[in-house]
Coordinates of C-alpha atoms and ligand atoms in Angstrom, one line a residue:
M236 CA 15.4 -7.2 12.9
L237 CA 16.5 -9.4 15.7
K238 CA 14.3 -10.4 18.6
P239 CA 16.0 -9.5 21.9
Q240 CA 17.6 -12.5 23.7
A241 CA 19.6 -13.2 26.8
N242 CA 23.0 -14.8 26.3
E243 CA 26.6 -14.3 27.4
T244 CA 26.7 -10.7 26.2
R245 CA 23.1 -9.6 26.5
E246 CA 20.5 -9.4 29.3
L247 CA 16.7 -9.4 28.9
I248 CA 13.9 -8.5 31.4
N249 CA 10.3 -9.0 30.7
L250 CA 8.0 -6.0 31.5
D251 CA 4.6 -7.7 31.3
G252 CA 2.3 -7.3 34.3
L253 CA 0.0 -4.7 35.7
Y254 CA 0.3 -1.1 34.5
R255 CA -1.5 2.0 35.7
F256 CA -4.1 2.8 33.1
K257 CA -6.0 5.9 32.0
V258 CA -8.4 6.5 29.2
D259 CA -7.8 9.9 27.5
F260 CA -11.5 10.6 26.9
D261 CA -11.0 14.3 26.2
R262 CA -7.7 14.0 24.4
S263 CA -5.9 16.1 26.9
G264 CA -3.1 13.7 27.9
H265 CA -0.4 15.0 25.6
R266 CA -1.2 18.6 26.2
E267 CA -1.2 18.1 30.0
E268 CA 1.9 15.9 29.7
W269 CA 0.5 12.9 31.7
F270 CA 3.9 11.2 31.3
K271 CA 5.4 13.7 33.8
A272 CA 3.7 12.3 36.9
P273 CA 1.9 9.2 38.1
L274 CA -1.2 8.7 36.0
A275 CA -4.2 10.0 37.9
S276 CA -6.5 7.0 37.6
P277 CA -7.8 4.2 39.8
L278 CA -7.6 1.8 36.9
E279 CA -5.0 -0.9 36.4
M280 CA -4.6 -3.0 33.2
G281 CA -2.9 -6.3 32.5
V282 CA -0.3 -6.5 29.8
P283 CA -0.3 -8.1 27.3
A284 CA -4.0 -7.9 26.4
S285 CA -6.6 -5.7 24.6
Y286 CA -8.2 -3.4 27.1
N287 CA -11.6 -3.2 25.4
D288 CA -13.4 -6.2 27.0
V289 CA -11.6 -6.0 30.4
F290 CA -13.7 -3.2 31.8
P291 CA -17.5 -3.3 32.1
D292 CA -17.7 0.1 30.6
K293 CA -19.1 0.8 27.1
A294 CA -17.3 4.2 27.0
I295 CA -13.9 2.4 27.4
R296 CA -14.8 -0.3 24.9
D297 CA -15.9 2.2 22.3
H298 CA -13.3 4.8 23.0
V299 CA -11.6 6.3 20.0
G300 CA -8.3 7.8 20.7
Y301 CA -5.5 7.4 23.3
V302 CA -5.2 5.3 26.4
W303 CA -2.2 5.5 28.7
Y304 CA -0.2 2.9 30.4
Q305 CA 2.4 3.5 33.1
R306 CA 4.7 1.6 35.5
E307 CA 8.1 1.9 37.2
V308 CA 11.0 0.0 35.8
R309 CA 14.3 -0.6 37.5
V310 CA 17.5 -0.9 35.5
P311 CA 19.8 -3.6 37.0
R312 CA 23.0 -2.3 38.6
G313 CA 25.1 -4.6 36.5
W314 CA 24.2 -3.0 33.2
A315 CA 26.5 -0.1 33.6
G316 CA 28.6 0.2 30.4
D317 CA 26.0 -1.5 28.3
R318 CA 23.5 0.0 25.8
I319 CA 20.1 -0.2 27.3
H320 CA 16.9 -0.6 25.2
L321 CA 13.2 -0.8 25.5
R322 CA 11.2 -3.0 23.1
L323 CA 7.5 -3.1 22.6
D324 CA 6.4 -6.2 20.6
S325 CA 3.4 -4.2 19.5
A326 CA 1.3 -1.1 20.4
T327 CA -2.0 -1.2 18.5
H328 CA -2.1 1.0 16.4
E329 CA 0.3 3.7 17.4
G330 CA 2.5 3.9 20.5
M331 CA 4.5 6.8 22.0
V332 CA 6.9 5.9 24.7
W333 CA 8.4 8.1 27.5
V334 CA 11.2 7.4 29.8
D335 CA 10.5 9.8 32.7
D336 CA 9.9 13.1 30.8
V337 CA 11.7 12.1 27.5
L338 CA 9.9 10.8 24.4
V339 CA 12.1 7.9 23.3
A340 CA 10.0 6.2 20.6
Q341 CA 7.0 6.6 18.4
H342 CA 5.7 3.9 16.1
T343 CA 2.6 3.5 13.9
G344 CA 1.4 0.1 12.8
G345 CA -0.2 -2.0 15.4
Y346 CA 1.3 -5.5 14.8
M347 CA 5.0 -4.8 14.6
P348 CA 7.7 -4.5 17.2
F349 CA 9.7 -1.3 17.8
S350 CA 12.5 -0.4 20.2
A351 CA 14.4 2.6 21.6
D352 CA 17.9 3.0 22.9
I353 CA 17.4 4.6 26.2
T354 CA 21.0 4.4 27.5
D355 CA 21.3 8.2 27.8
H356 CA 18.0 8.6 29.8
V357 CA 18.4 6.0 32.5
T358 CA 20.9 5.0 35.3
P359 CA 21.8 1.5 36.1
G360 CA 20.6 0.7 39.6
R361 CA 17.9 3.3 39.5
A362 CA 14.2 3.1 38.5
F363 CA 12.5 5.2 35.8
R364 CA 8.9 6.0 35.0
L365 CA 7.8 4.2 31.8
T366 CA 4.7 5.8 30.2
I367 CA 3.1 4.7 26.9
S368 CA 0.2 6.3 25.1
V369 CA -1.5 4.0 22.7
N370 CA -3.8 5.3 20.0
N371 CA -6.4 3.0 18.4
E372 CA -7.4 5.3 15.5
L373 CA -7.5 4.1 12.0
T374 CA -7.5 6.6 9.1
Q375 CA -7.2 6.4 5.4
A376 CA -3.4 6.7 5.9
T377 CA -3.1 3.7 8.2
I378 CA -2.7 0.0 7.6
P379 CA -5.4 -1.2 8.0
P380 CA -7.4 1.9 7.0
G381 CA -10.5 3.3 8.6
S382 CA -12.3 6.5 9.1
I383 CA -13.5 8.5 12.1
T384 CA -16.7 10.5 12.3
V385 CA -17.8 12.9 15.0
T386 CA -21.5 12.7 16.1
E387 CA -23.5 15.9 16.6
D388 CA -23.0 15.6 20.3
G389 CA -19.3 15.3 19.9
R390 CA -18.7 11.5 20.2
R391 CA -15.9 10.2 18.0
Q392 CA -16.8 7.0 16.1
Q393 CA -14.5 4.6 14.3
S394 CA -15.5 2.7 11.3
Y395 CA -13.5 0.3 9.2
L396 CA -14.0 -2.1 6.4
H397 CA -12.3 -5.2 7.9
D398 CA -14.3 -7.9 9.6
F399 CA -12.7 -8.2 13.0
Y400 CA -13.1 -6.0 16.1
N401 CA -10.7 -3.1 16.4
Y402 CA -9.1 -4.4 19.6
A403 CA -6.4 -2.1 20.9
G404 CA -3.7 -1.7 23.6
L405 CA -0.4 -3.4 24.4
H406 CA -1.2 -6.8 22.9
R407 CA 2.3 -8.3 23.2
S408 CA 5.2 -8.3 25.6
L409 CA 7.4 -5.4 26.5
W410 CA 11.1 -5.9 27.3
L411 CA 14.0 -4.1 28.8
F412 CA 17.3 -5.4 27.4
S413 CA 20.9 -4.7 27.2
T414 CA 23.4 -5.0 24.4
P415 CA 27.2 -4.4 24.3
A416 CA 28.4 -1.2 22.7
V417 CA 29.4 -3.2 19.6
T418 CA 26.5 -5.4 18.5
V419 CA 25.3 -7.9 16.1
D420 CA 22.6 -5.7 14.5
D421 CA 21.0 -8.1 12.1
I422 CA 21.4 -11.6 10.6
T423 CA 19.9 -12.8 7.3
V424 CA 20.0 -16.4 6.3
V425 CA 19.0 -18.1 3.0
T426 CA 19.1 -21.8 2.9
G427 CA 19.3 -24.5 0.2
F428 CA 20.5 -28.0 -0.4
D429 CA 22.0 -30.1 -3.1
G430 CA 21.6 -33.8 -2.6
T431 CA 22.4 -34.5 1.0
T432 CA 24.5 -31.3 1.5
G433 CA 22.7 -28.3 2.9
S434 CA 23.8 -24.7 2.6
V435 CA 23.2 -21.7 4.8
D436 CA 24.1 -18.3 3.2
Y437 CA 24.4 -15.8 6.0
T438 CA 24.9 -12.1 6.3
V439 CA 25.7 -10.5 9.6
S440 CA 25.5 -6.7 10.0
T441 CA 27.1 -5.1 13.0
A442 CA 26.7 -1.7 14.7
G443 CA 28.8 0.4 17.0
G444 CA 32.2 -1.0 15.9
T445 CA 35.3 0.7 14.6
G446 CA 35.7 -1.7 11.7
S447 CA 38.6 -3.5 13.3
E448 CA 36.5 -6.2 14.9
T449 CA 36.1 -9.7 13.4
V450 CA 32.9 -11.6 12.8
A451 CA 32.6 -15.3 12.9
V452 CA 29.7 -17.7 12.6
S453 CA 29.1 -21.3 13.6
L454 CA 26.3 -23.7 13.0
K455 CA 25.2 -26.4 15.5
D456 CA 22.8 -29.2 15.1
A457 CA 19.8 -29.8 17.4
D458 CA 22.0 -31.6 19.8
G459 CA 24.4 -28.7 20.1
V460 CA 27.2 -30.4 18.1
E461 CA 29.1 -27.9 16.0
L462 CA 29.0 -28.7 12.3
A463 CA 30.5 -25.7 10.5
R464 CA 32.3 -22.5 11.1
A465 CA 33.2 -19.5 9.0
D466 CA 34.9 -16.1 9.3
G467 CA 33.6 -12.8 7.9
P468 CA 30.3 -11.0 8.0
R469 CA 28.9 -13.0 5.0
G470 CA 29.5 -16.4 3.5
T471 CA 28.1 -19.8 3.2
L472 CA 28.1 -22.7 5.6
S473 CA 27.9 -26.1 4.3
V474 CA 26.0 -28.9 6.1
A475 CA 26.8 -32.5 5.3
D476 CA 23.9 -35.0 5.7
V477 CA 21.5 -32.1 6.1
V478 CA 18.3 -32.7 8.0
L479 CA 15.8 -30.6 6.2
W480 CA 13.0 -28.5 7.8
K481 CA 9.9 -30.2 6.5
P482 CA 6.2 -29.5 7.1
G483 CA 5.1 -31.7 10.0
A484 CA 8.8 -32.6 10.6
A485 CA 10.6 -29.5 11.7
Y486 CA 14.4 -29.6 12.3
L487 CA 16.3 -26.5 13.5
Y488 CA 20.0 -25.9 13.5
S489 CA 21.3 -22.9 15.4
L490 CA 23.6 -20.3 13.9
T491 CA 25.7 -18.2 16.3
A492 CA 27.3 -15.0 15.2
E493 CA 30.2 -13.6 17.3
I494 CA 32.0 -10.3 17.2
R495 CA 35.5 -10.3 18.6
A496 CA 38.3 -7.8 19.1
G497 CA 41.7 -9.0 20.0
G498 CA 40.3 -12.4 20.9
Q499 CA 37.8 -10.9 23.3
L500 CA 34.1 -11.7 22.7
L501 CA 32.2 -8.4 22.3
D502 CA 28.7 -9.7 21.3
T503 CA 27.0 -12.9 20.2
Y504 CA 23.5 -13.8 18.9
T505 CA 22.0 -17.2 18.2
L506 CA 19.4 -17.7 15.6
P507 CA 17.4 -20.9 14.9
V508 CA 17.7 -21.9 11.3
G509 CA 15.7 -24.4 9.3
V510 CA 17.2 -25.6 6.0
R511 CA 14.5 -25.7 3.4
T512 CA 13.6 -24.4 0.0
V513 CA 10.3 -22.9 -1.4
E514 CA 9.5 -22.6 -5.0
V515 CA 6.6 -22.3 -7.5
S516 CA 6.9 -24.5 -10.5
G517 CA 4.1 -24.5 -13.1
K518 CA 0.9 -25.2 -11.1
E519 CA 2.8 -26.7 -8.2
F520 CA 4.0 -25.3 -4.9
L521 CA 7.2 -27.0 -3.9
I522 CA 8.8 -27.2 -0.4
N523 CA 12.2 -28.9 -0.7
G524 CA 11.4 -29.7 -4.3
E525 CA 8.3 -31.7 -3.3
P526 CA 4.7 -30.7 -4.1
F527 CA 3.0 -29.3 -1.0
Y528 CA -0.8 -29.2 -0.4
F529 CA -1.9 -26.6 2.2
T530 CA -4.5 -27.7 4.7
G531 CA -5.6 -25.5 7.6
F532 CA -7.2 -22.2 8.3
G533 CA -7.3 -18.4 8.1
M534 CA -7.0 -17.6 11.8
H535 CA -7.2 -14.6 14.2
E536 CA -5.5 -13.6 17.3
D537 CA -8.7 -13.4 19.3
H538 CA -9.9 -14.7 22.6
V539 CA -12.5 -14.0 25.2
T540 CA -11.7 -11.1 27.6
V541 CA -8.0 -10.6 26.4
G542 CA -9.0 -9.9 22.8
K543 CA -5.9 -9.8 20.7
G544 CA -3.5 -10.1 23.7
H545 CA -0.9 -12.8 23.2
S546 CA -1.1 -15.7 25.7
N547 CA 1.4 -18.5 25.4
A548 CA -1.1 -21.0 26.9
Q549 CA -3.8 -20.1 24.4
M550 CA -1.2 -20.1 21.6
V551 CA -0.2 -23.7 22.5
N552 CA -3.9 -24.7 22.7
D553 CA -4.5 -23.3 19.2
F554 CA -1.5 -25.1 17.8
Q555 CA -2.6 -28.3 19.5
L556 CA -6.0 -28.0 17.9
L557 CA -4.4 -27.5 14.5
D558 CA -2.5 -30.7 15.1
W559 CA -5.6 -32.5 16.3
V560 CA -7.5 -31.5 13.2
G561 CA -4.7 -32.5 10.9
A562 CA -3.9 -29.0 9.6
N563 CA -0.4 -28.4 8.2
S564 CA -0.6 -24.6 7.7
F565 CA -2.4 -21.3 8.5
R566 CA -2.5 -17.8 7.2
T567 CA -1.9 -14.9 9.6
S568 CA -5.1 -13.3 8.5
H569 CA -5.2 -10.3 8.6
Y570 CA -2.0 -9.0 10.2
P571 CA 1.3 -10.3 11.4
Y572 CA 1.0 -12.4 14.5
A573 CA 3.2 -12.4 17.6
E574 CA 6.7 -13.5 17.1
E575 CA 6.1 -16.4 19.6
V576 CA 3.6 -17.8 17.1
M577 CA 6.1 -17.7 14.3
E578 CA 8.8 -19.4 16.4
F579 CA 6.3 -22.0 17.5
A580 CA 5.4 -22.7 13.9
D581 CA 9.2 -23.0 13.1
R582 CA 9.7 -25.5 15.9
H583 CA 6.7 -27.6 15.1
G584 CA 6.7 -27.7 11.3
I585 CA 3.6 -25.7 10.6
V586 CA 3.6 -23.8 7.3
V587 CA 2.6 -20.1 7.4
I588 CA 1.3 -17.7 4.9
D589 CA 2.5 -14.4 6.4
E590 CA 0.2 -11.5 5.8
T591 CA 0.5 -7.7 6.3
A592 CA -2.3 -5.8 8.0
A593 CA -3.4 -4.4 4.6
V594 CA -7.0 -5.4 4.8
G595 CA -10.0 -3.2 3.8
L596 CA -8.4 -1.7 0.7
H597 CA -11.7 -1.9 -1.2
L598 CA -14.0 1.1 -1.0
G599 CA -16.6 -0.5 -3.3
F600 CA -17.6 -2.9 -0.5
G601 CA -20.1 -0.3 0.8
A602 CA -22.4 -0.9 -2.2
V603 CA -22.5 -4.7 -1.6
F604 CA -24.2 -4.0 1.7
G605 CA -26.7 -1.4 0.4
G606 CA -24.5 1.6 0.8
I607 CA -22.7 3.8 -1.8
A608 CA -19.9 2.5 -3.9
K609 CA -16.8 4.6 -3.7
K610 CA -13.8 4.6 -5.9
T611 CA -10.9 2.9 -4.2
Y612 CA -7.8 4.3 -5.9
E613 CA -8.2 8.0 -5.6
D614 CA -7.0 10.8 -3.3
G615 CA -8.5 10.4 0.1
G616 CA -9.1 6.7 -0.6
V617 CA -6.4 4.2 -1.1
D618 CA -3.8 6.7 -2.2
E619 CA -0.1 7.6 -1.8
N620 CA -0.6 8.0 2.0
T621 CA -1.9 4.4 2.2
A622 CA 0.9 3.2 -0.1
A623 CA 3.5 4.8 2.2
S624 CA 2.1 2.9 5.2
H625 CA 1.8 -0.2 3.1
R626 CA 5.4 0.0 2.1
Q627 CA 6.4 0.4 5.8
A628 CA 4.1 -2.6 6.6
I629 CA 5.9 -4.9 4.0
T630 CA 9.3 -3.7 4.9
E631 CA 8.9 -4.3 8.6
L632 CA 7.2 -7.7 8.1
V633 CA 10.1 -9.0 6.0
A634 CA 12.6 -7.5 8.4
R635 CA 11.0 -9.3 11.3
D636 CA 10.0 -12.6 9.7
K637 CA 12.6 -13.2 6.9
N638 CA 14.5 -16.0 8.8
H639 CA 11.5 -18.1 9.7
P640 CA 11.5 -21.4 7.8
S641 CA 7.8 -21.7 8.5
V642 CA 7.0 -18.7 6.3
V643 CA 6.6 -19.8 2.7
I644 CA 4.5 -17.0 1.2
W645 CA 4.3 -13.2 1.7
S646 CA 0.6 -12.2 1.4
I647 CA 0.8 -8.4 0.9
A648 CA -3.0 -7.7 1.1
N649 CA -6.3 -9.3 1.9
E650 CA -9.1 -8.5 -0.6
P651 CA -8.0 -5.2 -2.0
N652 CA -9.9 -3.9 -5.0
G653 CA -8.2 -5.8 -7.7
S654 CA -10.3 -4.9 -10.7
E655 CA -10.5 -1.1 -10.6
E656 CA -8.4 1.2 -12.6
G657 CA -5.4 2.1 -10.5
A658 CA -5.0 -1.3 -8.9
R659 CA -2.0 -2.3 -11.0
E660 CA -0.4 1.1 -10.4
Y661 CA -0.9 0.7 -6.7
F662 CA 0.3 -2.9 -6.4
Q663 CA 3.1 -3.3 -8.9
P664 CA 5.6 -1.2 -6.9
L665 CA 4.6 -3.1 -3.7
V666 CA 5.3 -6.5 -5.3
E667 CA 8.6 -5.2 -6.6
L668 CA 9.5 -4.0 -3.1
T669 CA 8.6 -7.3 -1.6
R670 CA 10.8 -9.2 -4.1
E671 CA 13.7 -6.8 -3.5
L672 CA 13.5 -7.4 0.2
D673 CA 13.2 -11.1 -0.2
S674 CA 13.8 -12.8 -3.5
T675 CA 13.4 -16.3 -2.0
R676 CA 9.7 -16.5 -1.1
P677 CA 6.7 -16.5 -3.4
V678 CA 4.5 -13.4 -3.2
G679 CA 0.8 -13.3 -3.3
Y680 CA -2.3 -11.3 -2.4
V681 CA -5.7 -12.6 -1.4
N682 CA -8.4 -12.1 -4.1
V683 CA -12.0 -11.0 -3.2
M684 CA -15.0 -12.8 -4.6
F685 CA -16.2 -9.9 -6.8
D686 CA -12.8 -9.9 -8.7
T687 CA -13.5 -12.9 -10.9
P688 CA -10.9 -13.8 -13.5
D689 CA -12.7 -11.8 -16.2
K690 CA -12.3 -8.6 -14.2
E691 CA -9.2 -9.0 -12.0
L692 CA -6.1 -7.1 -13.1
L693 CA -3.3 -8.3 -10.7
G694 CA -2.7 -12.1 -10.9
D695 CA 0.2 -11.9 -13.3
L696 CA 2.2 -9.8 -10.9
F697 CA 2.1 -12.6 -8.3
D698 CA 3.5 -16.1 -7.9
V699 CA 0.4 -17.8 -6.4
I700 CA -3.3 -17.2 -6.8
M701 CA -5.0 -17.0 -3.4
L702 CA -8.8 -16.9 -3.5
N703 CA -11.6 -16.2 -0.9
R704 CA -14.9 -17.6 -2.1
Y705 CA -18.3 -17.8 -0.5
Y706 CA -20.5 -19.5 -3.0
G707 CA -23.2 -21.1 -0.9
W708 CA -23.0 -18.3 1.6
Y709 CA -22.9 -14.7 0.4
L710 CA -24.0 -15.9 -3.0
N711 CA -26.2 -18.9 -3.7
N712 CA -27.1 -19.0 0.0
G713 CA -28.6 -22.4 0.9
D714 CA -28.1 -23.7 -2.7
L715 CA -25.0 -25.9 -2.6
E716 CA -25.9 -27.5 -6.0
T717 CA -25.6 -24.2 -7.9
A718 CA -22.7 -23.1 -5.7
E719 CA -20.7 -26.2 -6.7
A720 CA -21.2 -25.6 -10.4
V721 CA -20.3 -21.9 -10.1
L722 CA -17.2 -22.6 -8.0
E723 CA -15.8 -25.2 -10.3
K724 CA -16.4 -23.1 -13.3
E725 CA -14.6 -20.2 -11.8
L726 CA -11.6 -22.2 -10.5
R727 CA -11.2 -23.6 -14.0
E728 CA -11.2 -20.1 -15.4
W729 CA -8.4 -19.1 -13.0
E730 CA -6.4 -22.1 -13.9
A731 CA -6.8 -21.4 -17.6
K732 CA -5.9 -17.7 -17.1
Y733 CA -2.7 -18.0 -15.1
G734 CA -1.7 -21.7 -14.8
K735 CA -0.3 -20.9 -11.4
P736 CA -0.7 -22.8 -8.1
M737 CA -4.0 -21.8 -6.5
I738 CA -4.9 -21.8 -2.8
M739 CA -8.5 -21.3 -1.4
T740 CA -7.5 -19.0 1.5
E741 CA -11.1 -18.6 2.7
Y742 CA -14.3 -20.6 2.4
G743 CA -17.0 -21.4 4.9
P744 CA -20.4 -20.4 6.3
D745 CA -21.4 -18.8 9.5
T746 CA -22.5 -21.6 11.8
M747 CA -24.5 -21.3 15.0
P748 CA -23.3 -24.0 17.5
G749 CA -26.2 -26.2 18.5
F750 CA -28.4 -25.3 15.5
H751 CA -29.4 -28.4 13.7
S752 CA -31.4 -29.0 10.5
I753 CA -32.2 -32.0 8.4
Y754 CA -32.6 -29.6 5.4
E755 CA -29.0 -28.3 5.4
Q756 CA -30.3 -24.9 6.3
P757 CA -27.7 -22.1 6.4
W758 CA -26.4 -21.4 9.9
S759 CA -26.9 -25.1 10.9
E760 CA -24.0 -27.3 11.9
E761 CA -25.0 -29.7 9.1
Y762 CA -24.8 -26.9 6.5
Q763 CA -21.2 -26.1 7.5
A764 CA -20.1 -29.7 7.1
A765 CA -22.0 -30.1 3.7
F766 CA -20.6 -26.7 2.5
L767 CA -17.0 -27.7 3.2
A768 CA -17.5 -31.2 1.7
M769 CA -18.8 -29.6 -1.5
Y770 CA -15.8 -27.3 -1.7
H771 CA -13.5 -30.3 -1.2
R772 CA -15.1 -32.2 -4.0
V773 CA -14.4 -29.3 -6.3
F774 CA -10.8 -28.8 -5.1
D775 CA -10.1 -32.5 -5.8
R776 CA -11.2 -32.1 -9.4
V777 CA -9.1 -29.0 -10.1
D778 CA -5.5 -29.7 -10.8
A779 CA -4.1 -26.3 -9.9
M780 CA -5.5 -26.3 -6.4
V781 CA -2.6 -26.7 -4.0
G782 CA -4.3 -25.8 -0.8
E783 CA -7.4 -25.2 1.3
Q784 CA -7.6 -23.0 4.3
V785 CA -11.1 -22.8 5.9
W786 CA -12.5 -19.6 7.1
N787 CA -12.1 -19.6 10.1
F788 CA -10.3 -21.6 12.7
A789 CA -12.5 -20.2 15.4
D790 CA -15.4 -17.8 15.9
F791 CA -14.1 -14.3 16.5
Q792 CA -15.2 -10.9 17.6
T793 CA -16.2 -8.2 15.0
S794 CA -17.7 -4.8 15.0
N795 CA -21.5 -4.6 15.5
G796 CA -23.7 -5.2 12.4
I797 CA -26.8 -6.9 11.1
M798 CA -24.7 -9.7 9.7
R799 CA -22.9 -10.6 13.0
V800 CA -24.2 -12.0 16.3
D801 CA -21.5 -11.4 18.9
G802 CA -19.0 -11.7 16.1
N803 CA -18.3 -13.9 13.1
K804 CA -19.5 -17.5 13.5
K805 CA -17.6 -19.1 10.6
G806 CA -15.3 -20.9 13.1
V807 CA -14.8 -24.6 12.9
F808 CA -14.2 -24.2 16.6
T809 CA -16.2 -21.8 18.8
R810 CA -14.5 -18.8 20.3
D811 CA -13.8 -20.9 23.4
R812 CA -12.3 -23.6 21.1
R813 CA -15.0 -26.3 21.3
P814 CA -15.3 -28.2 18.0
K815 CA -18.3 -27.9 15.8
P816 CA -19.1 -31.1 13.9
A817 CA -17.2 -29.8 10.8
A818 CA -14.0 -30.1 12.8
F819 CA -14.4 -33.9 12.9
A820 CA -15.0 -34.0 9.2
L821 CA -11.9 -31.9 8.5
R822 CA -9.9 -34.1 10.8
Q823 CA -10.8 -37.1 8.8
R824 CA -10.0 -35.5 5.4
W825 CA -6.8 -33.7 6.4
T826 CA -5.4 -36.7 8.3
A827 CA -5.9 -38.8 5.2
L828 CA -4.6 -36.0 2.9
A829 CA -1.4 -35.7 5.0
G830 CA -0.6 -39.2 4.0
V831 CA -1.6 -39.0 0.3
K832 CA -1.4 -35.5 -1.1
N833 CA 1.8 -34.1 0.4
G834 CA 4.6 -35.0 -1.9
S835 CA 2.3 -37.0 -4.1
T836 CA -0.4 -36.6 -6.6
K837 CA -4.0 -35.6 -5.6
S838 CA -5.9 -38.9 -5.4
I839 CA -8.0 -38.4 -2.3
S840 CA -11.7 -38.8 -2.7
A841 CA -14.1 -36.3 -1.3
S842 CA -15.0 -36.6 2.4
Ligands
GCB1104 C1 -13.8 -12.2 3.9 C2 -12.7 -11.5 4.7 C3 -12.7 -12.0 6.2 C4 -14.2 -12.0 6.7 C5 -14.9 -13.1 5.8 C6 -16.4 -13.2 6.2 O1 -13.7 -12.3 2.7 O2 -11.4 -11.7 4.2 O3 -12.0 -11.1 6.9 O4 -14.3 -12.3 8.0 O5 -14.9 -12.7 4.5 O6 -16.7 -14.0 7.1 O7 -17.2 -12.5 5.7

């Protein structure tokens, strides 16, 4: 899946800005065909952003169902003869798109782009009415799942098992773009190297042609100097004296594909390419054949007011803070992030564990918080409907992100029930699907704390073991001595069971900024620092540990609940990105680790 771009043969117009906005409180919008006329509403909404926290209105924030966006869009005169497309980088969680009166696209899955060819419905030089209805409902058939109940007085309420607020709306950019009639439809690259010679295996698929066109590709270095050329839709480009893409030292070549007929250029597309390899070998995680140790965070796309709306300035700030703290990686917990984030990581050498939105696939969680335990893998729970959406989520994620050198692991779920009967039957086909779609990257899932090695049924299906552990917080709260012993014992059991590389993908306590204690009391800033230091001591003693990603980079908004005060406070930074003291301790450790652990043996002492 290629991201739209402007070049010699393609045009691109950004459609972000203010849209007319209407909340469909009584679910009448589709029946009354609101797309057929200007939306009758005094509200306007900025795009991209979540709408929830923008209006001082509880009814809008808590609304369950559709909201509508609308604006006029003018198609440039010069686009006559081209194919014209609309692209939404995301609509959370379901989007329906009309061009004037015509439904042109419908897509479910709130964190993935989709597009529509609207050539037949628009006229170059004229404007059209763009209307989008966006539904925020989560059901047992969506990824992530959720359930909706209706109160006695008729209010619809959304519940879900994941720990982040169900922000909704048009979170990412919208685009109008043109392509020629014959197009480069997709490009896949797989890179490698042998000594100082790099290789770029490429496959270019085309659409709209007669079969008589020719395809050629060329590869340029970062200075724009052409290094290699090849004819044909698939082949291998060889790169002498290759500069590898390395964590902390990104280097990007650019691959240009061209379609020609009779010497005339029909279409072209340029893709940044990082040459690097990723591999699991025994207990090691290798990038370019060298052991890599992940440092960083599980993160969230989450900011004050705009919620999950993408903002380039805030993205840059988050990456700058990752750099400041010495992190070399992050996980896109718990959904695919905006493509701008992935591209930024490519350009700056940040390593990414790329996760689907499959979070909350564990119906036993209720019991932990005093409710009723339900079976997970049964009809009406995590069933074939969930699996169908999950397959779509994996397929779209790999299609979108397969060419990013920063992506080194596919994480196909966060904390599913991995110990109940049915877990293997559910996950095995999904792992196989992921491997079929991309045989070059390790595949993992993130294991929940209840699924200890004596109970868990899935680890052998995957390449890496990714664990979320909260000893010292949800268990052994306030008792770091016991927590340390239990944590080490468990990590050693995992190591003995699978002998695979292990990454701690979540660990950390809720921490109230400004709360201090000389007794290392839970919620204090001192406790957070002591908690993380304890985990680090243990990681440094366990050989198979190849990474540590603290939960969370920053405080983030969640649904209401007795365990959350205006959201989850496990951030090392506050929600407005101010450091808690733990940030300074991490900075010290990770800056030191970057010099010692990457590409070397673990020899760092605990911070
Ligand atoms: C987890 C989840 C994460 C939560 C975190 C917590 O295990 O993966 O989404 O936010 O715990 O803070 O409870």
